[in-house]
mmCIF file of C-alpha atoms in Angstrom:
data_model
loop_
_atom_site.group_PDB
_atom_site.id
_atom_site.type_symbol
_atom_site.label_atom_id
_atom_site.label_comp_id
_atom_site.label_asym_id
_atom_site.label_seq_id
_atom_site.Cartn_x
_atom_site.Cartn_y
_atom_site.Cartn_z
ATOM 1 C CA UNK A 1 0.000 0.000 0.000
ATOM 2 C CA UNK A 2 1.160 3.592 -0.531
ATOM 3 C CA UNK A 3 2.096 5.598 2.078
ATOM 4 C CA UNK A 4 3.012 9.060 1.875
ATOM 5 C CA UNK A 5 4.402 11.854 4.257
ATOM 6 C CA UNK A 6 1.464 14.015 5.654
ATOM 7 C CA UNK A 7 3.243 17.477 5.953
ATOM 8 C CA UNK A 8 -0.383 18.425 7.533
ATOM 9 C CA UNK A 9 0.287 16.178 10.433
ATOM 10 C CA UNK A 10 4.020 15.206 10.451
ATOM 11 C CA UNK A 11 3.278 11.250 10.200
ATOM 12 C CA UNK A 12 3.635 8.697 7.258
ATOM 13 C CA UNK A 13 -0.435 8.164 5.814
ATOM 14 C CA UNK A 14 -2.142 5.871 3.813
ATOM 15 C CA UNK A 15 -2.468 7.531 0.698
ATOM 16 C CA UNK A 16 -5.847 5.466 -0.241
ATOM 17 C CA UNK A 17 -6.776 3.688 3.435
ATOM 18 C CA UNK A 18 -9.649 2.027 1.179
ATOM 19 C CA UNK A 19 -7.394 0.807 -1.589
ATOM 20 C CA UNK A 20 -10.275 0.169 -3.765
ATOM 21 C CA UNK A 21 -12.501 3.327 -3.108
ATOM 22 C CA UNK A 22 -12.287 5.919 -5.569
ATOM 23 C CA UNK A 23 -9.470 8.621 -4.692
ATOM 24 C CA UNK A 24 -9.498 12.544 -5.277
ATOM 25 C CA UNK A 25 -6.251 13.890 -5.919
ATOM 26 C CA UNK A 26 -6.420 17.512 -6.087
ATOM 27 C CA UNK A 27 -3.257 19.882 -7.456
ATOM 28 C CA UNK A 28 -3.177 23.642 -5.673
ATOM 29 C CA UNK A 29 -1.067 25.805 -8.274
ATOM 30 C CA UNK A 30 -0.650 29.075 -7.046
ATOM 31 C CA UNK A 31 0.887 30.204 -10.965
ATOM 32 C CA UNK A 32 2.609 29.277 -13.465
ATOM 33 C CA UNK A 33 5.904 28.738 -12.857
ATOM 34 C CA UNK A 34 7.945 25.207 -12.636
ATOM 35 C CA UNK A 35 7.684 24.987 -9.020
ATOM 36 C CA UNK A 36 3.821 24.722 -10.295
ATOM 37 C CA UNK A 37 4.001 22.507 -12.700
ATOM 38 C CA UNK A 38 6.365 20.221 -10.067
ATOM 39 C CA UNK A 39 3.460 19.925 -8.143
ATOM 40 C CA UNK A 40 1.022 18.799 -11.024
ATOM 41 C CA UNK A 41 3.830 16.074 -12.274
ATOM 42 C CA UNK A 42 3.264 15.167 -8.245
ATOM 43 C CA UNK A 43 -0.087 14.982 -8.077
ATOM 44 C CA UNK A 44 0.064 12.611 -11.864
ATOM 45 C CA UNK A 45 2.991 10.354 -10.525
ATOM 46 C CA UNK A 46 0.399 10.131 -6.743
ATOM 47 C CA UNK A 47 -1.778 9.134 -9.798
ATOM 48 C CA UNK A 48 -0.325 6.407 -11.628
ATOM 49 C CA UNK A 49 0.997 4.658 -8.347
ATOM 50 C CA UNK A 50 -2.623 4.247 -6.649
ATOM 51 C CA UNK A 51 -3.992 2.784 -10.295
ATOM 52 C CA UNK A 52 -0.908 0.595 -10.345
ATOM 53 C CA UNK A 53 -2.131 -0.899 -7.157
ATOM 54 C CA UNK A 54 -5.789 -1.472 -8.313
ATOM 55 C CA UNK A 55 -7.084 1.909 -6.753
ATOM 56 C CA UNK A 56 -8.967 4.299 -9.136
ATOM 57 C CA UNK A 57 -8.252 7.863 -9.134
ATOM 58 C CA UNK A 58 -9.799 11.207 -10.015
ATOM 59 C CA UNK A 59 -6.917 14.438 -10.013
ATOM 60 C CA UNK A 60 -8.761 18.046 -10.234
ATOM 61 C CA UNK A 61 -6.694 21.144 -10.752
ATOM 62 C CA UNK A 62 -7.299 23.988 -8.713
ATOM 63 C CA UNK A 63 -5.313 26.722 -9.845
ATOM 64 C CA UNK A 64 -6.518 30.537 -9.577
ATOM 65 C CA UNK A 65 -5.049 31.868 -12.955
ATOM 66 C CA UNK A 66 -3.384 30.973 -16.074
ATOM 67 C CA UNK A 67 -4.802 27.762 -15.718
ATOM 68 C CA UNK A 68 -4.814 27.098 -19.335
ATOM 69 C CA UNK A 69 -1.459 27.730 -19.999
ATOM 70 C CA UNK A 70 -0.585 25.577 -16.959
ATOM 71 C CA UNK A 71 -2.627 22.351 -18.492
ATOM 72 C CA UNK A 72 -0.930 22.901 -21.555
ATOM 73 C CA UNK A 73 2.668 22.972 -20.219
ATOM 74 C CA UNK A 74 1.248 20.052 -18.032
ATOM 75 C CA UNK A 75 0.313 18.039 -21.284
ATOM 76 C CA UNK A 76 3.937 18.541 -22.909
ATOM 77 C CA UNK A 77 5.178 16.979 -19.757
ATOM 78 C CA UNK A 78 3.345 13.999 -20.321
ATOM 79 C CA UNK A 79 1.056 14.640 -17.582
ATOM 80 C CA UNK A 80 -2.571 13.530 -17.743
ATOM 81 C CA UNK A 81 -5.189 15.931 -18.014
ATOM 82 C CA UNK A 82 -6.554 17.498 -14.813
ATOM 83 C CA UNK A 83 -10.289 18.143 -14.238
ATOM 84 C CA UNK A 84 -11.624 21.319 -12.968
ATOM 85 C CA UNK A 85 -12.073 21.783 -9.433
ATOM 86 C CA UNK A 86 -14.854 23.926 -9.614
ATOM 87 C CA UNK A 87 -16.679 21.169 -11.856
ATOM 88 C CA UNK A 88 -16.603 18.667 -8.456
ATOM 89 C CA UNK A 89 -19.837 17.793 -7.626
ATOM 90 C CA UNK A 90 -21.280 17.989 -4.103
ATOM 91 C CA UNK A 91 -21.498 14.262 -4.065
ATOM 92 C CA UNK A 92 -17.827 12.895 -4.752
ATOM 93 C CA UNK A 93 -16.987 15.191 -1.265
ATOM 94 C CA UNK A 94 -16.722 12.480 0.584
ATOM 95 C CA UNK A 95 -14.717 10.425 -1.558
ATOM 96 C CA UNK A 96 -10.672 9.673 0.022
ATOM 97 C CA UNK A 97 -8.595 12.499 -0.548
ATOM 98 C CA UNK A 98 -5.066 13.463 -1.256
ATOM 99 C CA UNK A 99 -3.704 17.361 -1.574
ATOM 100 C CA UNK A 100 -0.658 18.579 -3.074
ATOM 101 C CA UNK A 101 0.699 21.506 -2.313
ATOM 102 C CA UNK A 102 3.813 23.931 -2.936
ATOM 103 C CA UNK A 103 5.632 24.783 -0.132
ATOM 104 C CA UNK A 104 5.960 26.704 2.030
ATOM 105 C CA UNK A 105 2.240 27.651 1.722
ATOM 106 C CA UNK A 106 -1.481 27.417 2.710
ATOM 107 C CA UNK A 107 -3.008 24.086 3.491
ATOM 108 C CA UNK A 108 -6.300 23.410 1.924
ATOM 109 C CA UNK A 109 -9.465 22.749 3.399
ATOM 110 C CA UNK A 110 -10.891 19.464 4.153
ATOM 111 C CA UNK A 111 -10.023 16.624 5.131
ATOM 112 C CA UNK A 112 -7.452 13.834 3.656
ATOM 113 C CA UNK A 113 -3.613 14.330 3.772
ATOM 114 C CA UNK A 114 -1.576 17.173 2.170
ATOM 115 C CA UNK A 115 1.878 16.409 0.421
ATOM 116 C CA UNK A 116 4.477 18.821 0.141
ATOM 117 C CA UNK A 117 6.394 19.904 -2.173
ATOM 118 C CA UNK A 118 9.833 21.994 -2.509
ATOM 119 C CA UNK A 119 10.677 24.385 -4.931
ATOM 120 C CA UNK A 120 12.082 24.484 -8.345
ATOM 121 C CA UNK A 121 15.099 26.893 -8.925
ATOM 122 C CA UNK A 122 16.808 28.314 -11.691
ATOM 123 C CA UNK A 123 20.580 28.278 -11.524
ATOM 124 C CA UNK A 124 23.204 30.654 -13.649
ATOM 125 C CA UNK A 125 26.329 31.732 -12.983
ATOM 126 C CA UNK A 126 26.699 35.232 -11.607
ATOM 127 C CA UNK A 127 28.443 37.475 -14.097
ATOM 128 C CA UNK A 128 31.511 38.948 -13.561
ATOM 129 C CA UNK A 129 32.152 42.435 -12.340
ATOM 130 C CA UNK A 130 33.019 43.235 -15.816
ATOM 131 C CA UNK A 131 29.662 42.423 -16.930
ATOM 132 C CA UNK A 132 27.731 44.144 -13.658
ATOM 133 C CA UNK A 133 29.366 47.642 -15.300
ATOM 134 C CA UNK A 134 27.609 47.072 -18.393
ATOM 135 C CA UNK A 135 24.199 46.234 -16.904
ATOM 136 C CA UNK A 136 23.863 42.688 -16.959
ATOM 137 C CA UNK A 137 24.805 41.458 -13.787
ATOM 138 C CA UNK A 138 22.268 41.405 -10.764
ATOM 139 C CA UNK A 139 20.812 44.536 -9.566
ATOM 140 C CA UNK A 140 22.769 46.600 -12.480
ATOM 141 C CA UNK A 141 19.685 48.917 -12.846
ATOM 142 C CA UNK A 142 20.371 48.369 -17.143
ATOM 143 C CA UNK A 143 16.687 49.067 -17.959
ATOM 144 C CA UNK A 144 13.944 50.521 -16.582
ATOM 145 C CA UNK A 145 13.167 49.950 -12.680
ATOM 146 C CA UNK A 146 16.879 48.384 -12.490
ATOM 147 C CA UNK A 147 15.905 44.540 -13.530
ATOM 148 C CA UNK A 148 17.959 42.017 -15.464
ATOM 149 C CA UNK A 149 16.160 43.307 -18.775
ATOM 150 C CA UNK A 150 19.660 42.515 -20.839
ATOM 151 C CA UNK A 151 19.941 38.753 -19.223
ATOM 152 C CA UNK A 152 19.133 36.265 -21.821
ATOM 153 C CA UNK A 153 16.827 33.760 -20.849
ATOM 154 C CA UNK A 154 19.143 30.399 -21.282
ATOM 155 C CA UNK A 155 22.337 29.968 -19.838
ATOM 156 C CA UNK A 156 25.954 29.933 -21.112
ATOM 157 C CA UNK A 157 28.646 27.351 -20.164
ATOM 158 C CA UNK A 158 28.293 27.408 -16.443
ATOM 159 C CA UNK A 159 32.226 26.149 -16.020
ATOM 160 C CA UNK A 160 34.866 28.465 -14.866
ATOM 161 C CA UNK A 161 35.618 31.653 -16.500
ATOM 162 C CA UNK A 162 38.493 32.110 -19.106
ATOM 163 C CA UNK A 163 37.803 36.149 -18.356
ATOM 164 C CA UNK A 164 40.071 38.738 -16.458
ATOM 165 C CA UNK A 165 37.550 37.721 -13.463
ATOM 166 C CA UNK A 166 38.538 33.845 -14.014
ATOM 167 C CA UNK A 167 40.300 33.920 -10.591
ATOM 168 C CA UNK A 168 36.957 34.711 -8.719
ATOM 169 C CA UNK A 169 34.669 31.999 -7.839
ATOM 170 C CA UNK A 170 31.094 32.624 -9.826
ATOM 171 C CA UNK A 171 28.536 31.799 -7.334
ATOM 172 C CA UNK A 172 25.194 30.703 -8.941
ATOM 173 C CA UNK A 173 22.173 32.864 -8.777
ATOM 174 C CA UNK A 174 18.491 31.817 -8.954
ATOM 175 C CA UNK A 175 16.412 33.491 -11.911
ATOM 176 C CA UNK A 176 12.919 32.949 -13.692
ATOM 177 C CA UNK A 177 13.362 31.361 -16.799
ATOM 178 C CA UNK A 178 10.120 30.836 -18.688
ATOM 179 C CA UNK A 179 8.123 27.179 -18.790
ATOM 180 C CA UNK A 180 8.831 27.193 -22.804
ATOM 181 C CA UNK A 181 12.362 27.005 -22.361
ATOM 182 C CA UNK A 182 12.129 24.836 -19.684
ATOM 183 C CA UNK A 183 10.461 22.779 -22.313
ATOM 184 C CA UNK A 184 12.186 22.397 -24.686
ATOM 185 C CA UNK A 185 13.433 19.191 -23.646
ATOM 186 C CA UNK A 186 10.374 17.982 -21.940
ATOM 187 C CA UNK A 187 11.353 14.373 -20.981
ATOM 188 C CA UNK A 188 14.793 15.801 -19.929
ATOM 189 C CA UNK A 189 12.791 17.425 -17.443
ATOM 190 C CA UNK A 190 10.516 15.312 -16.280
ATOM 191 C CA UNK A 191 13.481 13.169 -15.885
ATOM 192 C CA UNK A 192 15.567 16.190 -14.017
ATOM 193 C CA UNK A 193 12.747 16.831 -11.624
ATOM 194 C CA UNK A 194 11.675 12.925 -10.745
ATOM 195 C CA UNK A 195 15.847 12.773 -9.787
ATOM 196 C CA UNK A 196 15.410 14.519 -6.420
ATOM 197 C CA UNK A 197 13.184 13.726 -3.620
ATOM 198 C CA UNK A 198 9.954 16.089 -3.790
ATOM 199 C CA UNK A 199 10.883 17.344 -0.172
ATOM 200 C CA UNK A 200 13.960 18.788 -1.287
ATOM 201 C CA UNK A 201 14.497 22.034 -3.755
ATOM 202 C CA UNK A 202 15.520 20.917 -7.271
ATOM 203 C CA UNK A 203 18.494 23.453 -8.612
ATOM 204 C CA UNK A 204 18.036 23.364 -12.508
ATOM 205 C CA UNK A 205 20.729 24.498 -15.152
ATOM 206 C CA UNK A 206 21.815 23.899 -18.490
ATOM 207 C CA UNK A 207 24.039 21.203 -17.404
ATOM 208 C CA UNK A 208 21.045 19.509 -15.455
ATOM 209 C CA UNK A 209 19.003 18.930 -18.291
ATOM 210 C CA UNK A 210 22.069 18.452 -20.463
ATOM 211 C CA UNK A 211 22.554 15.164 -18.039
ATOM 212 C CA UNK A 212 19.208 14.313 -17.842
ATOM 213 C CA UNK A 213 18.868 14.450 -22.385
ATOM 214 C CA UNK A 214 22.149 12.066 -22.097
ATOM 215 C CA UNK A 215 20.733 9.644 -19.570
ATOM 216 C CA UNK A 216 17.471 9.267 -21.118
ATOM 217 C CA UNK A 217 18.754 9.102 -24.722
ATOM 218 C CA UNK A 218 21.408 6.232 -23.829
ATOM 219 C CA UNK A 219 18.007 4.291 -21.656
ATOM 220 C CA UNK A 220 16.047 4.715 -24.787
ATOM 221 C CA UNK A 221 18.930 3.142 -27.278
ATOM 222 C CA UNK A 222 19.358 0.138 -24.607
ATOM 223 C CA UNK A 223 15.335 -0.512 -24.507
ATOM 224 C CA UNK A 224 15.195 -0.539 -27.974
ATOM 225 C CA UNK A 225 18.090 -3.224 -28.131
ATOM 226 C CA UNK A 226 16.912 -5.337 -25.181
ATOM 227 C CA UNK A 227 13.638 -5.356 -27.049
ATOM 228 C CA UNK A 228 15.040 -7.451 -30.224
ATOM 229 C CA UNK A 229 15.864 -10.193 -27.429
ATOM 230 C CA UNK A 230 13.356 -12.705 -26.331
ATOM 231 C CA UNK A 231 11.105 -11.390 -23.757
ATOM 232 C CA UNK A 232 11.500 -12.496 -20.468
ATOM 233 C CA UNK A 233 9.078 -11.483 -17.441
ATOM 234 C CA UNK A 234 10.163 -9.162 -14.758
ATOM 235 C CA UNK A 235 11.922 -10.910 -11.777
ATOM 236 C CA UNK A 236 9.727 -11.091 -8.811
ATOM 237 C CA UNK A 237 12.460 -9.193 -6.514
ATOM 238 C CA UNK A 238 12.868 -6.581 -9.095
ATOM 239 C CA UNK A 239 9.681 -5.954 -9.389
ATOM 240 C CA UNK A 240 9.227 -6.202 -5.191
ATOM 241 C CA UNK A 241 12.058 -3.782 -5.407
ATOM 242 C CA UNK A 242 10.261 -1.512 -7.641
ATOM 243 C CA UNK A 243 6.995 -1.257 -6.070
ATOM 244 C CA UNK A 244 8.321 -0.529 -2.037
ATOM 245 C CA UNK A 245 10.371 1.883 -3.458
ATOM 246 C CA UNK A 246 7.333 3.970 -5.014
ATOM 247 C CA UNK A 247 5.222 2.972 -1.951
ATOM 248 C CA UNK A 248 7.315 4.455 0.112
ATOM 249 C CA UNK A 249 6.796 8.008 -0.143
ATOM 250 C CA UNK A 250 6.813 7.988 -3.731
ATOM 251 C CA UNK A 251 10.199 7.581 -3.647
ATOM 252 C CA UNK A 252 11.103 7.930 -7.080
ATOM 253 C CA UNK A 253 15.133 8.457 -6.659
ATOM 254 C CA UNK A 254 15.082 4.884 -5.352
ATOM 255 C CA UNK A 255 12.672 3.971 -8.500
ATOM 256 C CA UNK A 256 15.669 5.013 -10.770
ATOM 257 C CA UNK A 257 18.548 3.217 -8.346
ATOM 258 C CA UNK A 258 16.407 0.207 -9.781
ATOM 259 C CA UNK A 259 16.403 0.343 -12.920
ATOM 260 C CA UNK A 260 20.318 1.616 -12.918
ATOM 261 C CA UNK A 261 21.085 -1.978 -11.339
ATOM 262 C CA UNK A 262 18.999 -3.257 -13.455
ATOM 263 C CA UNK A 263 20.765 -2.187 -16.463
ATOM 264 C CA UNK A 264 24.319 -3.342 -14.964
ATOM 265 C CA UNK A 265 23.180 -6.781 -13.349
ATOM 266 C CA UNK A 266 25.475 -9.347 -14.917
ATOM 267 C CA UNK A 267 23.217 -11.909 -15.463
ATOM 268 C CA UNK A 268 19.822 -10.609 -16.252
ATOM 269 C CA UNK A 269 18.289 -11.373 -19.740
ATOM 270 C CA UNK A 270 18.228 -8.836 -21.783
ATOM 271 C CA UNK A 271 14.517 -9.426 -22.496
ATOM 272 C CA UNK A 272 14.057 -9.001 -18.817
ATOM 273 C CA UNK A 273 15.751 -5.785 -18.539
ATOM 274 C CA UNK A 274 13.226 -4.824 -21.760
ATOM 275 C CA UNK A 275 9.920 -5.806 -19.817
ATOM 276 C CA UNK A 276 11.875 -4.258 -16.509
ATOM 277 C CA UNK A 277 11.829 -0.821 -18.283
ATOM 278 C CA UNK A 278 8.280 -0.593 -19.578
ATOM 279 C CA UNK A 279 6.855 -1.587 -16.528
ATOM 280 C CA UNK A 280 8.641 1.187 -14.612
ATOM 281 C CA UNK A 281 8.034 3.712 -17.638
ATOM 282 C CA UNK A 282 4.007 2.815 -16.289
ATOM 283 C CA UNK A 283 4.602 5.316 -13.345
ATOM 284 C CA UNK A 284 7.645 6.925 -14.536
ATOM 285 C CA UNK A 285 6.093 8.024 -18.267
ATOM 286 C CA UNK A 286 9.974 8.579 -20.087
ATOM 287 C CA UNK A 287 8.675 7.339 -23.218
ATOM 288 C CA UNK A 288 11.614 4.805 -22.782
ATOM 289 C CA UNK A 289 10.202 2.238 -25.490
ATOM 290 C CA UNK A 290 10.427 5.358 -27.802
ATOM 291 C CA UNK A 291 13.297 3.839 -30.219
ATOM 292 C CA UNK A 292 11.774 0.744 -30.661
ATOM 293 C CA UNK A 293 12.496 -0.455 -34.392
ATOM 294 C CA UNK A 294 14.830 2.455 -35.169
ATOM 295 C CA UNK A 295 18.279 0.077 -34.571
ATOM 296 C CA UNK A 296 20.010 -1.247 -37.352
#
């Protein structure tokens, strides 16, 4: 059963205590931003672990503006559409409930436990002094009201300077970069964000994502050439491992330890490793059958 971390009450909670009875999972966005949409790819991946245990779901949005930009960013992520939460009937009140939340912040209403969720940050390097005298650096004042209006949006190499500065350490600053970039790569995200526990703050930067594209382009090429192997089913332990790792908290770093091992074990069919992967992808939605057919 899945148990997750009520930050409403401090103790671990069944997150469906009638694993059959139908479950509301309701998503609180306060904008649209990627700490936001981290909550949403919560609320889907609270989702897909109750219906992988047998217990049928029902996630509302509740979001007070830009709601339809937020369900379409949500969709690009590969998370399932959201109803409305002012469309809930009086009736389903009463069904089990689950919140998730940004934090710090308001708990809802009602009853049924809330689950937290840290930020999302931006990371780029500060600019050198150089760079502050010509307006771009923070708090240069360049355009009007002082702001970073001459920043671009994306990153540069975020390894040491070769400058005149190169001898002083660049510490990293946080900045708003805008969902579309974000996007770009929108399995590198979703990849990038399900890498860190959803108590903790997840730092993003070019390099992040950059790691995240390379990991989930070199899973995709070994799916697709465990999948011209016979198939073999999923071993029981793997699978064991698998499922207390996502029941416990949603632990989804310890979902990914899996299938790393999995990858590397010595003497697991290939054709194992195959059906290992598309089982996980089920709650993990990588697209990681994607190259299937494309080998030589």
């Amino acid at each position: 059963m899945l148990r997750i971390h009520d930050a409403r009450t401090g103790e671990s909670a069944a997150a469906a205590p009638a694993r059959r009875g139908l479950t509301r999972i309701g998503a609180h966005a306060s904008g649209l931003d990627p700490t936001a949409l981290r909550v949403l790819l919560t609320a889907d991946l609270l989702a897909r672990a109750l219906e992988l245990g047998g217990t049928p779901v029902w996630t509302i949005l509740s979001a007070p503006n830009r709601q339809a930009e937020l369900r379409t960013a949500a969709t690009t992520l590969s998370i399932r559409p959201f109803e409305d939460g002012r469309d809930v009937a009086s009736g389903l009140g009463e069904a089990q409930a689950i919140h998730v939340v940004a934090q710090p912040g308001a708990y809802p209403p009602g009853a049924g436990p809330v689950v937290a969720v840290a930020p999302v940050e931006w990371q780029q390097p500060e600019q050198p002094d150089s760079e502050v005298g010509r307006g771009t650096g923070a708090g240069a004042g360049a355009g009007p009201g002082g702001g970073d209006a001459t920043r671009p949006p994306w990153p540069g190499p975020t390894g040491p300077s070769s400058g005149p500065h190169s001898h002083r350490p660049h510490r990293p600053h946080h900045s708003p970069l805008p969902l579309a970039d974000l996007l770009t790569d929108p399995a590198a995200l979703r990849l990038a964000l399900l890498r860190v526990p959803r108590s903790e703050p997840v730092r993003l930067d070019g390099a992040v994502l950059a790691d995240a594209a390379g990991r989930l382009a070199h899973w995709r090429r070994a799916v697709a050439g465990w999948a011209r192997r016979p198939s073999r089913p999923v071993p029981d332990a793997v699978r064991t491992r698998l499922r207390a790792a996502w029941e416990d908290d949603l632990d989804l770093p310890a979902v990914l330890d899996v299938l790393r091992d999995v990858e590397n074990a010595p003497d697991l069919p290939d054709g194992a490793r195959f059906e290992t992967y598309a089982y996980a992808d089920r709650l993990l939605a990588l697209d990681l059958a994607r190259d299937l057919g494309t080998l030589a």
